[in-house]
PDB file of C-alpha atoms and ligand atoms in Angstrom:
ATOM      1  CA  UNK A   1    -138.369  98.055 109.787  1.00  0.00           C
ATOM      2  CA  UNK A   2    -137.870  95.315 111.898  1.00  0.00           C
ATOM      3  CA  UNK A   3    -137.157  95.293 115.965  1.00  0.00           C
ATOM      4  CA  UNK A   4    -134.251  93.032 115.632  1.00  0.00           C
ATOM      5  CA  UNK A   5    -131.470  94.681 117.621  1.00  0.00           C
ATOM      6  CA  UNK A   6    -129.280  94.383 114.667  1.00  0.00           C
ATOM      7  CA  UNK A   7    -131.279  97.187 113.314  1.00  0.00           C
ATOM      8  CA  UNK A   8    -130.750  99.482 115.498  1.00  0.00           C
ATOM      9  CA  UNK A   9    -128.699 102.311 114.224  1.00  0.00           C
ATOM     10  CA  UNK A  10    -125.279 103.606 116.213  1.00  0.00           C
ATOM     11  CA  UNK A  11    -123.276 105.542 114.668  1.00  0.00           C
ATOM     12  CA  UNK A  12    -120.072 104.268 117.203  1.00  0.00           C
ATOM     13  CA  UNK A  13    -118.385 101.116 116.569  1.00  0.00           C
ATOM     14  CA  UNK A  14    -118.996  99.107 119.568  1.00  0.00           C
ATOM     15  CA  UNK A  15    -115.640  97.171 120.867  1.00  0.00           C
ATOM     16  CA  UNK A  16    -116.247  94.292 119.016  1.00  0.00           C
ATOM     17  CA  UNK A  17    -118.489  94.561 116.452  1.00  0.00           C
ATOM     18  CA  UNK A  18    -117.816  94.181 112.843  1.00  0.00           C
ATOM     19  CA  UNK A  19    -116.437  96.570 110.907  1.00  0.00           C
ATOM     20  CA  UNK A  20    -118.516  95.498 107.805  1.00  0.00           C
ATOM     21  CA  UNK A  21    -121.795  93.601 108.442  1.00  0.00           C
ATOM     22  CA  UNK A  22    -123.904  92.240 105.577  1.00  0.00           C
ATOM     23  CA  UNK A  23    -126.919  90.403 105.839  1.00  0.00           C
ATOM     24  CA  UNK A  24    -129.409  88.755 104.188  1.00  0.00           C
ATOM     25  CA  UNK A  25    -128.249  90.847 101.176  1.00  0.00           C
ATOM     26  CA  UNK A  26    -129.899  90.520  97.645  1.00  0.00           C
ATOM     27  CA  UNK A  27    -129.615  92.254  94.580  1.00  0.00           C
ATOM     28  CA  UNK A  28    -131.708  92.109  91.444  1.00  0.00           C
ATOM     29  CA  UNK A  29    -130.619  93.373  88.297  1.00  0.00           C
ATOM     30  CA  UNK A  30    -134.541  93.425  86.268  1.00  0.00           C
ATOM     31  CA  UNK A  31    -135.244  89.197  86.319  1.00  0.00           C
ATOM     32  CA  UNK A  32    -131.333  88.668  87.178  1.00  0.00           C
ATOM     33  CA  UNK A  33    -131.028  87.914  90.770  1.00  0.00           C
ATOM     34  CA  UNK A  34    -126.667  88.414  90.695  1.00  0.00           C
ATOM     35  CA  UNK A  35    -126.677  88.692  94.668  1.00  0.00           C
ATOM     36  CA  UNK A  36    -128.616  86.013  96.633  1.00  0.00           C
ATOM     37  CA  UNK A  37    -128.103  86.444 100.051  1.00  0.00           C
ATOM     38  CA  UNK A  38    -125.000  87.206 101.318  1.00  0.00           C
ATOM     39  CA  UNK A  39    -123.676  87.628 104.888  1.00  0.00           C
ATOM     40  CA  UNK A  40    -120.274  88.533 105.466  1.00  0.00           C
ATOM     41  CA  UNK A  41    -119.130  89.914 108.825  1.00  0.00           C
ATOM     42  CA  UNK A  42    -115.441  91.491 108.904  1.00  0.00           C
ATOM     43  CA  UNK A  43    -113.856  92.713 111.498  1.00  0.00           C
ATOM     44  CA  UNK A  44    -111.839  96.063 112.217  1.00  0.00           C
ATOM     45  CA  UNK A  45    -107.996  95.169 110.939  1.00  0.00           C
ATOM     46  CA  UNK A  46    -109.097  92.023 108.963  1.00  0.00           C
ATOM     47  CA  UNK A  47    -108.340  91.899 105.269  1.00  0.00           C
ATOM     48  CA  UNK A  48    -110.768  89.177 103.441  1.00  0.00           C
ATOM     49  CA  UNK A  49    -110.169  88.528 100.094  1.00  0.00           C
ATOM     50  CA  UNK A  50    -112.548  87.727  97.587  1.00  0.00           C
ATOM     51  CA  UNK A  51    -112.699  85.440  94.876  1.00  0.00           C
ATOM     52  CA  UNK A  52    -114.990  83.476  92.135  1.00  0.00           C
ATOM     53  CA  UNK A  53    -115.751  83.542  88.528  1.00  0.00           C
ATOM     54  CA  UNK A  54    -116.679  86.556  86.694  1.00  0.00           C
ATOM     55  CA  UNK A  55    -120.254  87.337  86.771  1.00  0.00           C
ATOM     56  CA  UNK A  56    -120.417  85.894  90.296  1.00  0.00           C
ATOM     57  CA  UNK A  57    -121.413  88.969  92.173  1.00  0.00           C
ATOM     58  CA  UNK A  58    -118.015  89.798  93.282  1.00  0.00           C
ATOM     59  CA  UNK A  59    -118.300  93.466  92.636  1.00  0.00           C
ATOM     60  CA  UNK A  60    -121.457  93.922  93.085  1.00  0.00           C
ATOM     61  CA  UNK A  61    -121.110  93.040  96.727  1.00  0.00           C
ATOM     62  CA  UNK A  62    -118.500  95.511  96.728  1.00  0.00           C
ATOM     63  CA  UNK A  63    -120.382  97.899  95.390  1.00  0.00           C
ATOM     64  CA  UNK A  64    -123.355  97.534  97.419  1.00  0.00           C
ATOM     65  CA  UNK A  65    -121.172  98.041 100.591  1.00  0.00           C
ATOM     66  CA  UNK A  66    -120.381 101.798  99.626  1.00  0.00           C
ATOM     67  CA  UNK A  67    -124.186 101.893  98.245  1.00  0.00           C
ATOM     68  CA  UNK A  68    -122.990 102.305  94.508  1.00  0.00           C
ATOM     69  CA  UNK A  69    -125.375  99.776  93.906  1.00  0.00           C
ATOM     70  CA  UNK A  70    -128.998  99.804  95.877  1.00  0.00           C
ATOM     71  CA  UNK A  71    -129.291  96.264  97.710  1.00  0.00           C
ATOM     72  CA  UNK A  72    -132.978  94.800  96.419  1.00  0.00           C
ATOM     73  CA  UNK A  73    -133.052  93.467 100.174  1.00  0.00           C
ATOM     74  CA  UNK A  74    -130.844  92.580 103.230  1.00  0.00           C
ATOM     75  CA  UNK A  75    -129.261  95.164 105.318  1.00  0.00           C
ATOM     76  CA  UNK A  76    -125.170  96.568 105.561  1.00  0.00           C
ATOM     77  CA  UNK A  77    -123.535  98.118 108.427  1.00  0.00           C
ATOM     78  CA  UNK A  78    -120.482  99.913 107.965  1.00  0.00           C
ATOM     79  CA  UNK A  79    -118.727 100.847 111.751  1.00  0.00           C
ATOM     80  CA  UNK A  80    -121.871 100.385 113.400  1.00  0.00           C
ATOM     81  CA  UNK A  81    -124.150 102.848 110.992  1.00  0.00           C
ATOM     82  CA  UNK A  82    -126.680 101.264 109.251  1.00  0.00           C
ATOM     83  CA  UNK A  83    -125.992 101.883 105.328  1.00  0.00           C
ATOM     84  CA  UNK A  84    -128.851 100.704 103.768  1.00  0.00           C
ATOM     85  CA  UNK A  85    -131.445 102.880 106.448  1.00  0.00           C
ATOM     86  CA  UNK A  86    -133.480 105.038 104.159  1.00  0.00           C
ATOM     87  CA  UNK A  87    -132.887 107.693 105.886  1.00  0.00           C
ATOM     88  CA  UNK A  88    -128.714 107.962 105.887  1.00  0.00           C
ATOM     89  CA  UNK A  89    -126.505 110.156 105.423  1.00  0.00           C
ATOM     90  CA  UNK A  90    -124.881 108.246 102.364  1.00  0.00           C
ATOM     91  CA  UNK A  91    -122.345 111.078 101.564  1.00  0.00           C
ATOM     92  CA  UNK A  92    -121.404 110.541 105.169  1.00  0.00           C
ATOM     93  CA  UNK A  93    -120.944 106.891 104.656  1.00  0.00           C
ATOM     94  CA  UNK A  94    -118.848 107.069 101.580  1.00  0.00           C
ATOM     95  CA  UNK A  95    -116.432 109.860 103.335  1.00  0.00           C
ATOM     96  CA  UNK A  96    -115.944 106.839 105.667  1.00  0.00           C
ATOM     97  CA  UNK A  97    -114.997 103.927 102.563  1.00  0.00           C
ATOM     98  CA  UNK A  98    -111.826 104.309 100.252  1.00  0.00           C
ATOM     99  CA  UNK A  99    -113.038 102.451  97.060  1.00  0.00           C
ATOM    100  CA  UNK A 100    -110.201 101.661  94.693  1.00  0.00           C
ATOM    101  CA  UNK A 101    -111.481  99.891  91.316  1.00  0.00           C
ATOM    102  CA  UNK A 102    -109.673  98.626  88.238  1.00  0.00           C
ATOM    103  CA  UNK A 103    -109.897 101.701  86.314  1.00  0.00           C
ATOM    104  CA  UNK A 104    -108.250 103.785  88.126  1.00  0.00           C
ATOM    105  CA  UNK A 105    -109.967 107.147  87.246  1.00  0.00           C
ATOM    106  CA  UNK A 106    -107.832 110.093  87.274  1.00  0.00           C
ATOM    107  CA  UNK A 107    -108.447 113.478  86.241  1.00  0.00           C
ATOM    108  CA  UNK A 108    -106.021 113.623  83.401  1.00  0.00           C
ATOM    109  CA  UNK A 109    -106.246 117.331  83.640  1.00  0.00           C
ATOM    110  CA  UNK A 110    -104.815 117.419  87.053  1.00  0.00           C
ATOM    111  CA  UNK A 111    -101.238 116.988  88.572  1.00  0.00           C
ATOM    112  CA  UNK A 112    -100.656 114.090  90.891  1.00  0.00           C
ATOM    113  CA  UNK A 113    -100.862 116.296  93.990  1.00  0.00           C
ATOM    114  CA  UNK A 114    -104.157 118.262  92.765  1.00  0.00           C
ATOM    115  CA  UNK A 115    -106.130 114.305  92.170  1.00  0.00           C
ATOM    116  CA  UNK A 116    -105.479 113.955  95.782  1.00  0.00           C
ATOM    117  CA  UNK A 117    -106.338 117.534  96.896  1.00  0.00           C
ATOM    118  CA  UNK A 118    -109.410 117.974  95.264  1.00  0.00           C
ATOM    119  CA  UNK A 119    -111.844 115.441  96.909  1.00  0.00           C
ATOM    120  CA  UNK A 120    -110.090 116.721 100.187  1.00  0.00           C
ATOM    121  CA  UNK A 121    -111.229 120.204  99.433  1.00  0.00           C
ATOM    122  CA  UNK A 122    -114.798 119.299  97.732  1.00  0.00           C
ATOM    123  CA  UNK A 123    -115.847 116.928 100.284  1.00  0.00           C
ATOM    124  CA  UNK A 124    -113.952 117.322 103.682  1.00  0.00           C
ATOM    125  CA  UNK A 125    -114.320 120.951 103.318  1.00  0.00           C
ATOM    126  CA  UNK A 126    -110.072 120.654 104.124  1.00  0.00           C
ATOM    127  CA  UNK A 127    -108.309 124.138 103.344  1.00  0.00           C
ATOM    128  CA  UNK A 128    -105.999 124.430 100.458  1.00  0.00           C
ATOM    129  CA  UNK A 129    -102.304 124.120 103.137  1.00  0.00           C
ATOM    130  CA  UNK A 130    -103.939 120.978 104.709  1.00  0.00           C
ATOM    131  CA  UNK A 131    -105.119 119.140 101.807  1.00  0.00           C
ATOM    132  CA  UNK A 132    -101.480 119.768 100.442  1.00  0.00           C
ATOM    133  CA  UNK A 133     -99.929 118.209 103.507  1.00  0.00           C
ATOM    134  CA  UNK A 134    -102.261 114.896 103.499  1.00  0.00           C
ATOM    135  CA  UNK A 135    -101.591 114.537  99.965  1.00  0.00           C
ATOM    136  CA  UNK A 136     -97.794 114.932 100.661  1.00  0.00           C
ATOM    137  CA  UNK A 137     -97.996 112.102 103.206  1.00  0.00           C
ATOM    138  CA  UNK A 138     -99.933 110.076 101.282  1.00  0.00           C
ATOM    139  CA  UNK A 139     -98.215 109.987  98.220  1.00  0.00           C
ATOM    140  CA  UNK A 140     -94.709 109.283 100.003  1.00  0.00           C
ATOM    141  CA  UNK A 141     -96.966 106.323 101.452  1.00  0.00           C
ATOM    142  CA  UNK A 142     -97.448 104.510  98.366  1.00  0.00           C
ATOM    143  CA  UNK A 143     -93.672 105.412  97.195  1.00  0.00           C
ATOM    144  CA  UNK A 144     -94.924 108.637  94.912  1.00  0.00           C
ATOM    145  CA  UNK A 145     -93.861 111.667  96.638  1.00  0.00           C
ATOM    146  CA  UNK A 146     -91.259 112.432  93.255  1.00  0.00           C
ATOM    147  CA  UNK A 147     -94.512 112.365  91.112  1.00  0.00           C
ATOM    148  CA  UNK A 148     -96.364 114.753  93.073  1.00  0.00           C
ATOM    149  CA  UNK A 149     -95.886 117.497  89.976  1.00  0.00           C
ATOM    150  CA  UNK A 150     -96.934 114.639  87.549  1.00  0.00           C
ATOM    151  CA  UNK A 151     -99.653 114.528  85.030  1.00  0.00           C
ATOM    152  CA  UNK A 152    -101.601 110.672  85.282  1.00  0.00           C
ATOM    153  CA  UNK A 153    -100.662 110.462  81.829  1.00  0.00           C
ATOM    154  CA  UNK A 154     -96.822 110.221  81.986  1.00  0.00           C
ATOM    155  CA  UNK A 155     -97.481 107.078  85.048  1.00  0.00           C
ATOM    156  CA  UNK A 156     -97.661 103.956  84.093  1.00  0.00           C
ATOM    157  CA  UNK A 157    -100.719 102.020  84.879  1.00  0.00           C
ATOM    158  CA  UNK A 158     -99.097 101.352  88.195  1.00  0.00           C
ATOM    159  CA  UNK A 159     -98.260 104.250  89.662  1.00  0.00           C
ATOM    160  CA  UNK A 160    -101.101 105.544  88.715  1.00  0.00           C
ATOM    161  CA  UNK A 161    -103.044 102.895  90.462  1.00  0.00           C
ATOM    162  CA  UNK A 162    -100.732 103.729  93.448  1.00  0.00           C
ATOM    163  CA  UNK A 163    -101.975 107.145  93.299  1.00  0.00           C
ATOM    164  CA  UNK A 164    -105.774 106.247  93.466  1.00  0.00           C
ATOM    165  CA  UNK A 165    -104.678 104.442  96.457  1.00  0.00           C
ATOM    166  CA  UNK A 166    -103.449 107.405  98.017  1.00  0.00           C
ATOM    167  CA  UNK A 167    -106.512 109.349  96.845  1.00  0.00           C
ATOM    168  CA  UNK A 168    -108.600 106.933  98.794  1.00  0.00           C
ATOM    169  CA  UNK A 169    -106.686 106.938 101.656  1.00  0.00           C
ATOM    170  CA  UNK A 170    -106.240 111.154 101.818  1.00  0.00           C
ATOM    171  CA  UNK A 171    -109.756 111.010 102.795  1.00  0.00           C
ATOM    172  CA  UNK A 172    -108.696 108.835 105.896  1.00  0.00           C
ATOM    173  CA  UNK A 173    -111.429 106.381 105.183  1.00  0.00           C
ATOM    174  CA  UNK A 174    -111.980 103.477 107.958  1.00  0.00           C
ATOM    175  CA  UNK A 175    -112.294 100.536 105.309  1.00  0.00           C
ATOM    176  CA  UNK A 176    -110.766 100.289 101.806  1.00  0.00           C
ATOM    177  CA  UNK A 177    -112.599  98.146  98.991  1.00  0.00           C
ATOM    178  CA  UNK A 178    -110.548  96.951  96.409  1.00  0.00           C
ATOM    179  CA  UNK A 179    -112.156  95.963  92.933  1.00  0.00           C
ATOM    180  CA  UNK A 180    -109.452  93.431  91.096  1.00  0.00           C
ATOM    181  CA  UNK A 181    -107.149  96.833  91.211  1.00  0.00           C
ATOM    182  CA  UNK A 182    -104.118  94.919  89.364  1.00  0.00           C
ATOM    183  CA  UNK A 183    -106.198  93.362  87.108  1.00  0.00           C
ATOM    184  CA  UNK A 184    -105.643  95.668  84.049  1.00  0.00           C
ATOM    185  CA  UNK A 185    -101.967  96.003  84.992  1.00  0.00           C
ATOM    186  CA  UNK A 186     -99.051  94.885  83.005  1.00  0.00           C
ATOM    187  CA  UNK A 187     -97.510  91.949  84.780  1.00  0.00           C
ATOM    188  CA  UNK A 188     -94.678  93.607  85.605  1.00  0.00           C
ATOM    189  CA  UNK A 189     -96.638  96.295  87.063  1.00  0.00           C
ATOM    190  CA  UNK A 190     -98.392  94.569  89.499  1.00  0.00           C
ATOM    191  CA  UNK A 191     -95.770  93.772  92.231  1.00  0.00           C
ATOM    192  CA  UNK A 192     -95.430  97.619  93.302  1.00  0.00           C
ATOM    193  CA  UNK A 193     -99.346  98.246  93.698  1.00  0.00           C
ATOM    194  CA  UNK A 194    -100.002  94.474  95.544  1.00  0.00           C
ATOM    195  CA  UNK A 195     -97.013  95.434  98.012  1.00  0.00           C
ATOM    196  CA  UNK A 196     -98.903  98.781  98.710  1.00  0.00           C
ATOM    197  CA  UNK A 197    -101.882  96.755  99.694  1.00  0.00           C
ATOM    198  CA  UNK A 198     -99.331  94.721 101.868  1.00  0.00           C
ATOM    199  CA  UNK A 199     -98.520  97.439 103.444  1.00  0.00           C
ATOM    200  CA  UNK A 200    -101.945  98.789 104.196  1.00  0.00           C
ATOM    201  CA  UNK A 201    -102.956  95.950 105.625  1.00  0.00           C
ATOM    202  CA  UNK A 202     -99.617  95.560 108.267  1.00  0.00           C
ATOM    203  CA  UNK A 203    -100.609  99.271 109.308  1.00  0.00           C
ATOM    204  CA  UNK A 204    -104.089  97.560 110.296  1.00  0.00           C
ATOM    205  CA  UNK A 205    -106.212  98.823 107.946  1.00  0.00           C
ATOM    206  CA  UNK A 206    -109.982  96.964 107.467  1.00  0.00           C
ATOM    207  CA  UNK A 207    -109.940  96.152 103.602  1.00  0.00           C
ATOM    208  CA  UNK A 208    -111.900  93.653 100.854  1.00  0.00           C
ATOM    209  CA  UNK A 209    -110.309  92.909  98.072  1.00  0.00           C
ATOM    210  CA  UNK A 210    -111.681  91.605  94.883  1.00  0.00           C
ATOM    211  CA  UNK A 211    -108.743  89.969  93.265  1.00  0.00           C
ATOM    212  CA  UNK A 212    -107.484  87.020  91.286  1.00  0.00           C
ATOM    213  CA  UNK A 213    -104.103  87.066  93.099  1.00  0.00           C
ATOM    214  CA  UNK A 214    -103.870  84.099  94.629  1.00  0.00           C
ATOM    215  CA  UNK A 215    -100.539  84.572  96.391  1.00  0.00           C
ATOM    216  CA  UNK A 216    -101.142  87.742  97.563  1.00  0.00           C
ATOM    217  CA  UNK A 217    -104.736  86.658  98.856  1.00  0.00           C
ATOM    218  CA  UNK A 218    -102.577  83.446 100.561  1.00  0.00           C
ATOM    219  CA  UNK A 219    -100.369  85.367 102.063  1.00  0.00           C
ATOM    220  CA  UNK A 220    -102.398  88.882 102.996  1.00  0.00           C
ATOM    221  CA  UNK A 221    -105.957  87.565 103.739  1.00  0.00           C
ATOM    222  CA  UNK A 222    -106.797  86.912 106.994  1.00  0.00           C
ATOM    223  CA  UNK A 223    -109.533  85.355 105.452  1.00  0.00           C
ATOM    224  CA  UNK A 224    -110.825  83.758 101.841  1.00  0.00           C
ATOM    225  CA  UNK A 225    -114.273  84.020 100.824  1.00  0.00           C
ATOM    226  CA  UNK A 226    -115.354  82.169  97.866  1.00  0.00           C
ATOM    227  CA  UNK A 227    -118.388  82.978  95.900  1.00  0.00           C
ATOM    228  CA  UNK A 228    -120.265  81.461  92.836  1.00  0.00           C
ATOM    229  CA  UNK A 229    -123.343  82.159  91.371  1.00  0.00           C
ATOM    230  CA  UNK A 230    -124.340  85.017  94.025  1.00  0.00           C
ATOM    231  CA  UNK A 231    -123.627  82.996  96.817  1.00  0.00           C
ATOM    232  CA  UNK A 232    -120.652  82.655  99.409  1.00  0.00           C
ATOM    233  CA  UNK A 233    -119.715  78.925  99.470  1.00  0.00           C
ATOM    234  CA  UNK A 234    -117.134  79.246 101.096  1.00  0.00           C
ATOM    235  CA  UNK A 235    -115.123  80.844 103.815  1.00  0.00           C
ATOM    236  CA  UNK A 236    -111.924  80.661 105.504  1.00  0.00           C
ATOM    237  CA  UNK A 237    -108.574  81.045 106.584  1.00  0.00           C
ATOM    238  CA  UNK A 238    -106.459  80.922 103.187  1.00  0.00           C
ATOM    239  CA  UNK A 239    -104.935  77.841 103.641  1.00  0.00           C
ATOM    240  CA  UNK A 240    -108.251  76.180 103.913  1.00  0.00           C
ATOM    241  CA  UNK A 241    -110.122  77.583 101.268  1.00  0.00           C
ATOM    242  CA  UNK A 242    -107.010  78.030  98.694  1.00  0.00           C
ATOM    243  CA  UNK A 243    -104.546  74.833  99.890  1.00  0.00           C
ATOM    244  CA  UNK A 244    -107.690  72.811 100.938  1.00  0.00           C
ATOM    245  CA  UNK A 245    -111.333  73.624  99.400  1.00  0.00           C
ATOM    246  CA  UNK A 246    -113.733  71.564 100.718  1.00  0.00           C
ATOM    247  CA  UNK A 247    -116.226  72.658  97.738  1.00  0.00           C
ATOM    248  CA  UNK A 248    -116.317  70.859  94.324  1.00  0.00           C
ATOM    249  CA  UNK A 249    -116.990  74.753  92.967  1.00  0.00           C
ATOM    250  CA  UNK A 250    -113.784  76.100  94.751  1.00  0.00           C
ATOM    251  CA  UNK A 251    -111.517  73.540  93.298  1.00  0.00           C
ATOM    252  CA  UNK A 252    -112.990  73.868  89.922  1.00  0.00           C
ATOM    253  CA  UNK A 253    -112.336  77.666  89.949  1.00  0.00           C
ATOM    254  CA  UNK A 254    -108.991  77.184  91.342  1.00  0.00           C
ATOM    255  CA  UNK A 255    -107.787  74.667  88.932  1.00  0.00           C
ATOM    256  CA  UNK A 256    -108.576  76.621  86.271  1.00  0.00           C
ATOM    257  CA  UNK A 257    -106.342  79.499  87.336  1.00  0.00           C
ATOM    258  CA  UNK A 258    -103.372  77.379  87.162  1.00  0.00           C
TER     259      UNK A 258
HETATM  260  P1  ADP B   1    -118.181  89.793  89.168  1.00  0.00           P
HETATM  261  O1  ADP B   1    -117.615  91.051  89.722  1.00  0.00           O
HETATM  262  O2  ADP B   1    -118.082  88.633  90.102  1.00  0.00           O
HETATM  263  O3  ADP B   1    -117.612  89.459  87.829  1.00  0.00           O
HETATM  264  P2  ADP B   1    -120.603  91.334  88.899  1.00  0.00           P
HETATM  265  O4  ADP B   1    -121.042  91.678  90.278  1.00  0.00           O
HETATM  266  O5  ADP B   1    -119.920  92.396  88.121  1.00  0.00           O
HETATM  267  O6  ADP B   1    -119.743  89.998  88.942  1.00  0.00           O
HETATM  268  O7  ADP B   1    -121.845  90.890  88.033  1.00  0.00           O
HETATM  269  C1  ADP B   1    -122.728  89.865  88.420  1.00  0.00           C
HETATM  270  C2  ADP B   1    -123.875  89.830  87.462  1.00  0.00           C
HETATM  271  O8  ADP B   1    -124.619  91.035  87.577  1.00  0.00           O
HETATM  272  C3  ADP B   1    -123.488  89.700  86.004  1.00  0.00           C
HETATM  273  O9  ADP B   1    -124.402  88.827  85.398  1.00  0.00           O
HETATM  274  C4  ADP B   1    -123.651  91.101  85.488  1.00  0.00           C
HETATM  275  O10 ADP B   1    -123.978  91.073  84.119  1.00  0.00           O
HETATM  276  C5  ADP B   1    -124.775  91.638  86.315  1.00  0.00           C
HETATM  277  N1  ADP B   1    -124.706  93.088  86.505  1.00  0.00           N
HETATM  278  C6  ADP B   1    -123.736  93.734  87.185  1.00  0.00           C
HETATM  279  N2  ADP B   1    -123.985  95.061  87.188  1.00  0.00           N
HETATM  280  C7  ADP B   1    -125.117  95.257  86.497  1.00  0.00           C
HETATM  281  C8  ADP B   1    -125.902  96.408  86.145  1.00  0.00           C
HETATM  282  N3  ADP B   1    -125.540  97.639  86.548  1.00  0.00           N
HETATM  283  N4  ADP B   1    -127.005  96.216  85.419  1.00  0.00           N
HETATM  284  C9  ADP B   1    -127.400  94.976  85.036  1.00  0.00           C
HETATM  285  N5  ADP B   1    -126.717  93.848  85.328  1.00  0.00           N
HETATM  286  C10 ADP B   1    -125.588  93.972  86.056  1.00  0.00           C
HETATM  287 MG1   MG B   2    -116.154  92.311  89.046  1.00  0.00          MG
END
């Protein structure tokens, strides 16, 4: 442990201070170092997109955010809390992260209504009445409420993406990582869950988004991060780092999405 006042651990979020904090963050996979050091500050309200060829570390930055994945080294602070202290509460930490990935993950067993009411119950300890309500709210959120009877199997891929959304966000999490969550979408399916997103973010709400959406990261992000190879190389506004790269490696990727 070092005495760097970074490190010490609050478990307020000081007026201010980043939401999300990463630093000095690597990750080792055996010999393959996919993470090599990252630092990434984002602030309460701010939605930063980001983007980079597969195998670039994308999601495994993600994922070492909500501590799905152990960082080899480097510290993350999530509203203040120190994630990657030893001695966390990580349940704790997850209750305060909505994690939406590509596959959306549904019990196909369950109704709409009970996918959103049972992490309520199991985790936040929420009676059966109140879990009900939050679901109700949060399924007329993302457009849903007429599915609420629903099995996930008679949704198409997008609603049902809409309804993880509103799974996440039933457990009234502070930040909401994205990972490419239109990416196994029909075309035509991706519109409705991308103006969701929209959405979130006008009500304010901290998010990082994976994605390969490059209007809806020009137009949403507050702020473009670029990565390749395990590193960020680049960071901006969108309109710098989309419109204007100042990185051989960002207009390479770019031009090969057109
Ligand atoms: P991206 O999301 O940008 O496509 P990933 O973070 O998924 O990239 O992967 C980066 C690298 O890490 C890849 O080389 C991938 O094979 C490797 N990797 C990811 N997860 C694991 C894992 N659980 N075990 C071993 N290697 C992994
Ligand atoms: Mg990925």
């Amino acid at each position: 442990m070092t005495t760097n006042a970074e490190t010490t651990t609050s478990t307020e979020t000081t007026a201010g201070a980043p939401e999300i904090r990463v630093r000095g963050l690597h990750k080792s996979f055996g010999d393959n170092e996919v993470l090599r050091g990252i630092d990434l500050d984002i602030r309460q309200g701010e939605v930063v997109c980001v983007i980079g060829p597969s195998g670039s570390g994308k999601s495994t930055l993600l994922r070492c955010v909500n501590l799905l994945e152990e960082p080899t080294r480097g510290q993350v602070f999530v509203g203040g809390t120190e994630v990657t202290d030893p001695d966390v509460n990580i349940d704790a930490v997850r209750r305060r992260i909505g994690m939406v990935f590509q596959q959306f993950n549904l019990f196909p067993h369950l109704t709409v209504t009970e996918n959103l009411t049972l992490p309520q119950r199991r985790v936040l300890k929420r009676d059966k009445a109140e879990a009900a309500r939050v679901a109700a709210e949060n399924l007329q959120r993302v457009g849903l409420a007429e599915k609420a009877a629903a099995y996930p199997s008679s949704l198409s891929g997008g609603q049902q993406q809409r309804v993880a959304i509103a799974r996440a966000l039933a457990m009234g999490p502070e930040v909401m990582l994205f990972d490419e969550p239109t990416s196994a979408l029909d075309p035509e399916l991706v519109g409705d869950v991308l103006a969701v997103m929209r959405m979130l973010a006008d009500d304010g709400m901290t998010m990082m988004v994976v994605t390969h959406e490059m209007t809806f990261a020009r137009e949403v992000a507050d702020r473009v991060v670029f990565m390749d190879g395990g590193v960020i190389v680049e960071e901006g506004a969108p309109e710098q780092v989309i419109g204007a790269p100042s990185h051989e490696r960002t207009r390479h990727f770019l031009s090969r999405l057109l």
